[in-house]
PDB file of C-alpha atoms in Angstrom:
ATOM      1  CA  MET L   1     277.901-109.758  66.481  1.00  0.00           C
ATOM      2  CA  ILE L   2     276.045-106.787  64.969  1.00  0.00           C
ATOM      3  CA  GLY L   3     272.846-105.732  66.668  1.00  0.00           C
ATOM      4  CA  GLY L   4     272.145-102.438  64.977  1.00  0.00           C
ATOM      5  CA  LEU L   5     273.411-100.117  62.222  1.00  0.00           C
ATOM      6  CA  LYS L   6     272.936 -96.497  61.333  1.00  0.00           C
ATOM      7  CA  GLY L   7     274.016 -95.053  58.010  1.00  0.00           C
ATOM      8  CA  LYS L   8     273.238 -93.987  54.518  1.00  0.00           C
ATOM      9  CA  ILE L   9     271.471 -96.314  52.080  1.00  0.00           C
ATOM     10  CA  GLU L  10     273.863 -96.444  49.037  1.00  0.00           C
ATOM     11  CA  ILE L  11     272.292 -99.159  46.941  1.00  0.00           C
ATOM     12  CA  LEU L  12     268.637-100.202  47.196  1.00  0.00           C
ATOM     13  CA  GLU L  13     267.374-103.398  45.558  1.00  0.00           C
ATOM     14  CA  PRO L  14     264.256-105.463  46.230  1.00  0.00           C
ATOM     15  CA  GLY L  15     264.912-107.282  49.511  1.00  0.00           C
ATOM     16  CA  ARG L  16     268.461-105.965  50.113  1.00  0.00           C
ATOM     17  CA  ILE L  17     270.377-102.777  50.526  1.00  0.00           C
ATOM     18  CA  ILE L  18     273.944-101.640  51.048  1.00  0.00           C
ATOM     19  CA  LEU L  19     274.144 -99.374  54.069  1.00  0.00           C
ATOM     20  CA  TRP L  20     277.216 -97.253  54.220  1.00  0.00           C
ATOM     21  CA  THR L  21     278.447 -96.480  57.734  1.00  0.00           C
ATOM     22  CA  ARG L  22     281.874 -95.251  58.841  1.00  0.00           C
ATOM     23  CA  ASP L  23     283.654 -96.254  55.576  1.00  0.00           C
ATOM     24  CA  ILE L  24     282.114 -99.743  55.482  1.00  0.00           C
ATOM     25  CA  GLY L  25     279.279-100.897  53.336  1.00  0.00           C
ATOM     26  CA  TYR L  26     277.042-103.559  54.938  1.00  0.00           C
ATOM     27  CA  LEU L  27     274.833-105.793  52.736  1.00  0.00           C
ATOM     28  CA  LEU L  28     271.544-106.060  54.629  1.00  0.00           C
ATOM     29  CA  TYR L  29     268.587-108.238  53.716  1.00  0.00           C
ATOM     30  CA  HIS L  30     265.197-106.822  54.640  1.00  0.00           C
ATOM     31  CA  PRO L  31     261.485-107.412  54.208  1.00  0.00           C
ATOM     32  CA  ILE L  32     260.520-105.991  50.808  1.00  0.00           C
ATOM     33  CA  ASN L  33     257.502-104.161  52.250  1.00  0.00           C
ATOM     34  CA  LEU L  34     259.806-101.612  54.053  1.00  0.00           C
ATOM     35  CA  THR L  35     259.651 -98.126  52.665  1.00  0.00           C
ATOM     36  CA  LEU L  36     263.229 -97.182  51.921  1.00  0.00           C
ATOM     37  CA  LYS L  37     264.993 -94.584  49.679  1.00  0.00           C
ATOM     38  CA  GLU L  38     268.465 -94.383  48.335  1.00  0.00           C
ATOM     39  CA  ASP L  39     270.705 -91.750  49.961  1.00  0.00           C
ATOM     40  CA  GLU L  40     268.507 -91.814  53.039  1.00  0.00           C
ATOM     41  CA  GLU L  41     270.047 -91.943  56.575  1.00  0.00           C
ATOM     42  CA  ARG L  42     268.431 -94.806  58.426  1.00  0.00           C
ATOM     43  CA  LYS L  43     268.746 -96.837  61.636  1.00  0.00           C
ATOM     44  CA  PHE L  44     268.228-100.555  61.529  1.00  0.00           C
ATOM     45  CA  TYR L  45     267.951-103.334  64.139  1.00  0.00           C
ATOM     46  CA  VAL L  46     270.058-106.146  62.799  1.00  0.00           C
ATOM     47  CA  TYR L  47     270.056-109.856  63.221  1.00  0.00           C
ATOM     48  CA  THR L  48     273.371-111.513  62.488  1.00  0.00           C
ATOM     49  CA  TYR L  49     272.835-115.034  61.012  1.00  0.00           C
ATOM     50  CA  VAL L  50     275.903-117.236  61.081  1.00  0.00           C
ATOM     51  CA  LYS L  51     276.097-120.600  59.444  1.00  0.00           C
ATOM     52  CA  GLU L  52     279.136-122.514  58.367  1.00  0.00           C
ATOM     53  CA  ASP L  53     278.842-121.249  54.805  1.00  0.00           C
ATOM     54  CA  ALA L  54     277.169-117.854  55.380  1.00  0.00           C
ATOM     55  CA  LEU L  55     277.252-114.717  57.423  1.00  0.00           C
ATOM     56  CA  ASN L  56     274.142-112.616  56.630  1.00  0.00           C
ATOM     57  CA  LEU L  57     272.752-109.512  58.189  1.00  0.00           C
ATOM     58  CA  TYR L  58     268.970-109.046  58.327  1.00  0.00           C
ATOM     59  CA  ALA L  59     267.672-105.490  58.866  1.00  0.00           C
ATOM     60  CA  PHE L  60     264.470-104.316  60.507  1.00  0.00           C
ATOM     61  CA  ILE L  61     262.931-100.952  61.229  1.00  0.00           C
ATOM     62  CA  THR L  62     261.297-101.869  64.575  1.00  0.00           C
ATOM     63  CA  LYS L  63     262.279-104.026  67.480  1.00  0.00           C
ATOM     64  CA  GLY L  64     258.946-105.864  67.131  1.00  0.00           C
ATOM     65  CA  GLN L  65     259.914-107.029  63.559  1.00  0.00           C
ATOM     66  CA  LEU L  66     263.335-108.172  64.819  1.00  0.00           C
ATOM     67  CA  ARG L  67     261.815-110.077  67.750  1.00  0.00           C
ATOM     68  CA  LEU L  68     259.177-111.763  65.581  1.00  0.00           C
ATOM     69  CA  PHE L  69     261.896-112.692  63.005  1.00  0.00           C
ATOM     70  CA  GLN L  70     263.950-114.302  65.754  1.00  0.00           C
ATOM     71  CA  THR L  71     260.941-116.150  67.055  1.00  0.00           C
ATOM     72  CA  LEU L  72     259.973-117.416  63.588  1.00  0.00           C
ATOM     73  CA  ILE L  73     263.480-118.844  62.874  1.00  0.00           C
ATOM     74  CA  GLN L  74     263.237-120.905  66.054  1.00  0.00           C
ATOM     75  CA  VAL L  75     260.620-123.029  64.329  1.00  0.00           C
ATOM     76  CA  SER L  76     262.358-126.034  62.708  1.00  0.00           C
ATOM     77  CA  GLY L  77     262.131-125.783  58.951  1.00  0.00           C
ATOM     78  CA  ILE L  78     261.770-121.979  58.953  1.00  0.00           C
ATOM     79  CA  GLY L  79     264.962-120.251  58.021  1.00  0.00           C
ATOM     80  CA  PRO L  80     265.696-116.545  57.571  1.00  0.00           C
ATOM     81  CA  LYS L  81     264.295-116.399  54.031  1.00  0.00           C
ATOM     82  CA  LEU L  82     261.008-117.899  54.995  1.00  0.00           C
ATOM     83  CA  ALA L  83     260.806-115.766  58.167  1.00  0.00           C
ATOM     84  CA  LEU L  84     261.402-112.669  55.995  1.00  0.00           C
ATOM     85  CA  ALA L  85     258.669-113.865  53.624  1.00  0.00           C
ATOM     86  CA  VAL L  86     256.235-114.118  56.554  1.00  0.00           C
ATOM     87  CA  LEU L  87     257.157-110.567  57.684  1.00  0.00           C
ATOM     88  CA  GLU L  88     256.571-109.363  54.165  1.00  0.00           C
ATOM     89  CA  THR L  89     252.906-110.540  54.216  1.00  0.00           C
ATOM     90  CA  SER L  90     251.600-108.267  56.958  1.00  0.00           C
ATOM     91  CA  SER L  91     252.279-106.259  60.144  1.00  0.00           C
ATOM     92  CA  VAL L  92     253.828-107.827  63.247  1.00  0.00           C
ATOM     93  CA  ASP L  93     250.508-107.480  65.143  1.00  0.00           C
ATOM     94  CA  LYS L  94     248.541-109.234  62.413  1.00  0.00           C
ATOM     95  CA  ILE L  95     251.014-112.060  62.187  1.00  0.00           C
ATOM     96  CA  LYS L  96     250.923-112.556  65.981  1.00  0.00           C
ATOM     97  CA  GLN L  97     247.122-112.418  65.834  1.00  0.00           C
ATOM     98  CA  ALA L  98     247.103-115.160  63.090  1.00  0.00           C
ATOM     99  CA  ILE L  99     249.277-117.271  65.335  1.00  0.00           C
ATOM    100  CA  GLN L 100     247.135-116.792  68.391  1.00  0.00           C
ATOM    101  CA  GLU L 101     243.867-117.410  66.395  1.00  0.00           C
ATOM    102  CA  GLY L 102     245.341-120.476  64.708  1.00  0.00           C
ATOM    103  CA  ASP L 103     244.795-119.071  61.240  1.00  0.00           C
ATOM    104  CA  VAL L 104     246.607-121.617  59.012  1.00  0.00           C
ATOM    105  CA  SER L 105     245.372-119.951  55.802  1.00  0.00           C
ATOM    106  CA  PHE L 106     247.284-116.780  56.686  1.00  0.00           C
ATOM    107  CA  PHE L 107     250.603-118.711  56.566  1.00  0.00           C
ATOM    108  CA  THR L 108     249.783-120.758  53.501  1.00  0.00           C
ATOM    109  CA  ARG L 109     249.631-117.541  51.540  1.00  0.00           C
ATOM    110  CA  VAL L 110     253.375-117.157  52.088  1.00  0.00           C
ATOM    111  CA  PRO L 111     255.390-118.753  49.282  1.00  0.00           C
ATOM    112  CA  GLY L 112     257.203-121.820  50.608  1.00  0.00           C
ATOM    113  CA  ILE L 113     254.814-122.451  53.475  1.00  0.00           C
ATOM    114  CA  GLY L 114     252.183-125.155  53.042  1.00  0.00           C
ATOM    115  CA  LYS L 115     249.347-126.304  55.407  1.00  0.00           C
ATOM    116  CA  LYS L 116     251.693-128.420  57.521  1.00  0.00           C
ATOM    117  CA  GLY L 117     254.261-125.579  57.799  1.00  0.00           C
ATOM    118  CA  GLY L 118     251.526-123.148  58.868  1.00  0.00           C
ATOM    119  CA  GLN L 119     250.237-125.605  61.423  1.00  0.00           C
ATOM    120  CA  LYS L 120     253.785-126.097  62.741  1.00  0.00           C
ATOM    121  CA  ILE L 121     254.324-122.328  63.113  1.00  0.00           C
ATOM    122  CA  ILE L 122     251.027-122.012  65.009  1.00  0.00           C
ATOM    123  CA  LEU L 123     251.636-125.020  67.221  1.00  0.00           C
ATOM    124  CA  GLU L 124     255.235-124.048  68.172  1.00  0.00           C
ATOM    125  CA  LEU L 125     254.726-120.318  68.571  1.00  0.00           C
ATOM    126  CA  SER L 126     251.237-119.895  70.054  1.00  0.00           C
ATOM    127  CA  SER L 127     252.521-120.778  73.543  1.00  0.00           C
ATOM    128  CA  VAL L 128     255.808-118.960  72.993  1.00  0.00           C
ATOM    129  CA  LEU L 129     254.195-115.672  72.086  1.00  0.00           C
ATOM    130  CA  LYS L 130     251.942-115.750  75.156  1.00  0.00           C
ATOM    131  CA  LEU L 131     254.905-116.599  77.406  1.00  0.00           C
ATOM    132  CA  ASP L 132     257.266-114.140  75.798  1.00  0.00           C
ATOM    133  CA  ILE L 133     254.887-111.231  76.412  1.00  0.00           C
ATOM    134  CA  LYS L 134     254.761-112.002  80.145  1.00  0.00           C
ATOM    135  CA  GLU L 135     258.141-113.661  80.761  1.00  0.00           C
ATOM    136  CA  GLU L 136     260.601-111.575  78.770  1.00  0.00           C
ATOM    137  CA  LYS L 137     259.763-108.565  80.803  1.00  0.00           C
ATOM    138  CA  LYS L 138     261.205-110.387  83.862  1.00  0.00           C
ATOM    139  CA  TYR L 139     264.676-110.818  82.245  1.00  0.00           C
ATOM    140  CA  ASN L 140     267.323-108.654  80.641  1.00  0.00           C
ATOM    141  CA  PRO L 141     266.383-108.483  76.973  1.00  0.00           C
ATOM    142  CA  GLN L 142     270.089-108.275  75.888  1.00  0.00           C
ATOM    143  CA  LEU L 143     270.770-111.503  77.826  1.00  0.00           C
ATOM    144  CA  LEU L 144     267.856-113.264  76.067  1.00  0.00           C
ATOM    145  CA  GLN L 145     269.025-112.020  72.689  1.00  0.00           C
ATOM    146  CA  ALA L 146     272.568-113.221  73.344  1.00  0.00           C
ATOM    147  CA  LEU L 147     271.238-116.664  74.362  1.00  0.00           C
ATOM    148  CA  LYS L 148     269.017-116.882  71.291  1.00  0.00           C
ATOM    149  CA  ASN L 149     271.914-115.958  69.045  1.00  0.00           C
ATOM    150  CA  LEU L 150     273.884-118.793  70.667  1.00  0.00           C
ATOM    151  CA  GLY L 151     271.058-121.133  69.600  1.00  0.00           C
ATOM    152  CA  TYR L 152     269.218-121.498  72.934  1.00  0.00           C
ATOM    153  CA  LYS L 153     265.466-121.303  73.020  1.00  0.00           C
ATOM    154  CA  PHE L 154     263.646-119.433  75.796  1.00  0.00           C
ATOM    155  CA  GLY L 155     262.149-122.687  77.084  1.00  0.00           C
ATOM    156  CA  GLU L 156     265.631-124.170  77.513  1.00  0.00           C
ATOM    157  CA  VAL L 157     267.057-121.279  79.489  1.00  0.00           C
ATOM    158  CA  LYS L 158     264.001-120.209  81.473  1.00  0.00           C
ATOM    159  CA  PRO L 159     264.527-122.715  84.292  1.00  0.00           C
ATOM    160  CA  ILE L 160     268.115-121.654  84.634  1.00  0.00           C
ATOM    161  CA  LEU L 161     267.138-117.965  84.642  1.00  0.00           C
ATOM    162  CA  GLU L 162     264.591-118.688  87.374  1.00  0.00           C
ATOM    163  CA  GLU L 163     267.139-120.665  89.334  1.00  0.00           C
ATOM    164  CA  LEU L 164     269.885-118.024  89.157  1.00  0.00           C
ATOM    165  CA  GLU L 165     267.489-115.061  89.918  1.00  0.00           C
ATOM    166  CA  LEU L 166     269.898-112.722  88.107  1.00  0.00           C
ATOM    167  CA  ASP L 167     269.852-109.025  88.887  1.00  0.00           C
ATOM    168  CA  TYR L 168     268.438-107.184  85.937  1.00  0.00           C
ATOM    169  CA  ASN L 169     271.259-104.645  86.188  1.00  0.00           C
ATOM    170  CA  LEU L 170     274.083-107.143  86.293  1.00  0.00           C
ATOM    171  CA  PRO L 171     276.561-106.634  83.421  1.00  0.00           C
ATOM    172  CA  LEU L 172     275.610-108.665  80.363  1.00  0.00           C
ATOM    173  CA  ASP L 173     278.867-110.527  80.045  1.00  0.00           C
ATOM    174  CA  HIS L 174     278.757-111.638  83.701  1.00  0.00           C
ATOM    175  CA  SER L 175     275.084-112.778  83.433  1.00  0.00           C
ATOM    176  CA  LEU L 176     275.842-114.594  80.179  1.00  0.00           C
ATOM    177  CA  ARG L 177     278.831-116.441  81.741  1.00  0.00           C
ATOM    178  CA  LEU L 178     276.674-117.555  84.717  1.00  0.00           C
ATOM    179  CA  VAL L 179     273.867-118.848  82.506  1.00  0.00           C
ATOM    180  CA  LEU L 180     276.334-120.726  80.167  1.00  0.00           C
ATOM    181  CA  ARG L 181     278.013-122.365  83.200  1.00  0.00           C
ATOM    182  CA  GLN L 182     274.674-123.663  84.386  1.00  0.00           C
ATOM    183  CA  LEU L 183     273.762-124.867  80.863  1.00  0.00           C
ATOM    184  CA  ALA L 184     277.115-126.721  80.669  1.00  0.00           C
ATOM    185  CA  LYS L 185     276.497-128.403  84.046  1.00  0.00           C
ATOM    186  CA  LYS L 186     273.089-129.600  82.924  1.00  0.00           C
ATOM    187  CA  THR L 187     274.429-131.187  79.741  1.00  0.00           C
ATOM    188  CA  LYS L 188     277.054-133.244  81.612  1.00  0.00           C
TER     189      LYS L 188
END
């Protein structure tokens, strides 16, 4: 799983780049509102999207963009392309504000999102954003990211994280194993 890349932008096209790093060129999809230049050295936070017929890398300049992207794709019916489209409309703070204020019209301006889709985003994420701000600070962000990448939502793993009371400084692989064991026990 790739979480970040740093390298030289070789090819720049609307919505995608090829980032050359250590003799490998990575095709990265990104919000088109990012200011990028060819031959520029740049660091990106990367979300690795794996599906049975695709392995795509999505690049972001800030951790906030990456986190919001990950939050958006948790909404059923919102895939990476629609999540990118939302990020292209405005800043992370304005998008979060629209969610918290219940501004459906903000989301209906995004191509591919209608009134019901906007309402769904607001409904599913308004409580998540409030919780995430308070709750994620309690837990190792790398552990939360790994669990999200495995398809688990924060609401699913939160009770287990509370139950285990994991030490924040515990190695990631050890913490992840403990949480996955507990999840496996609960599904039996």
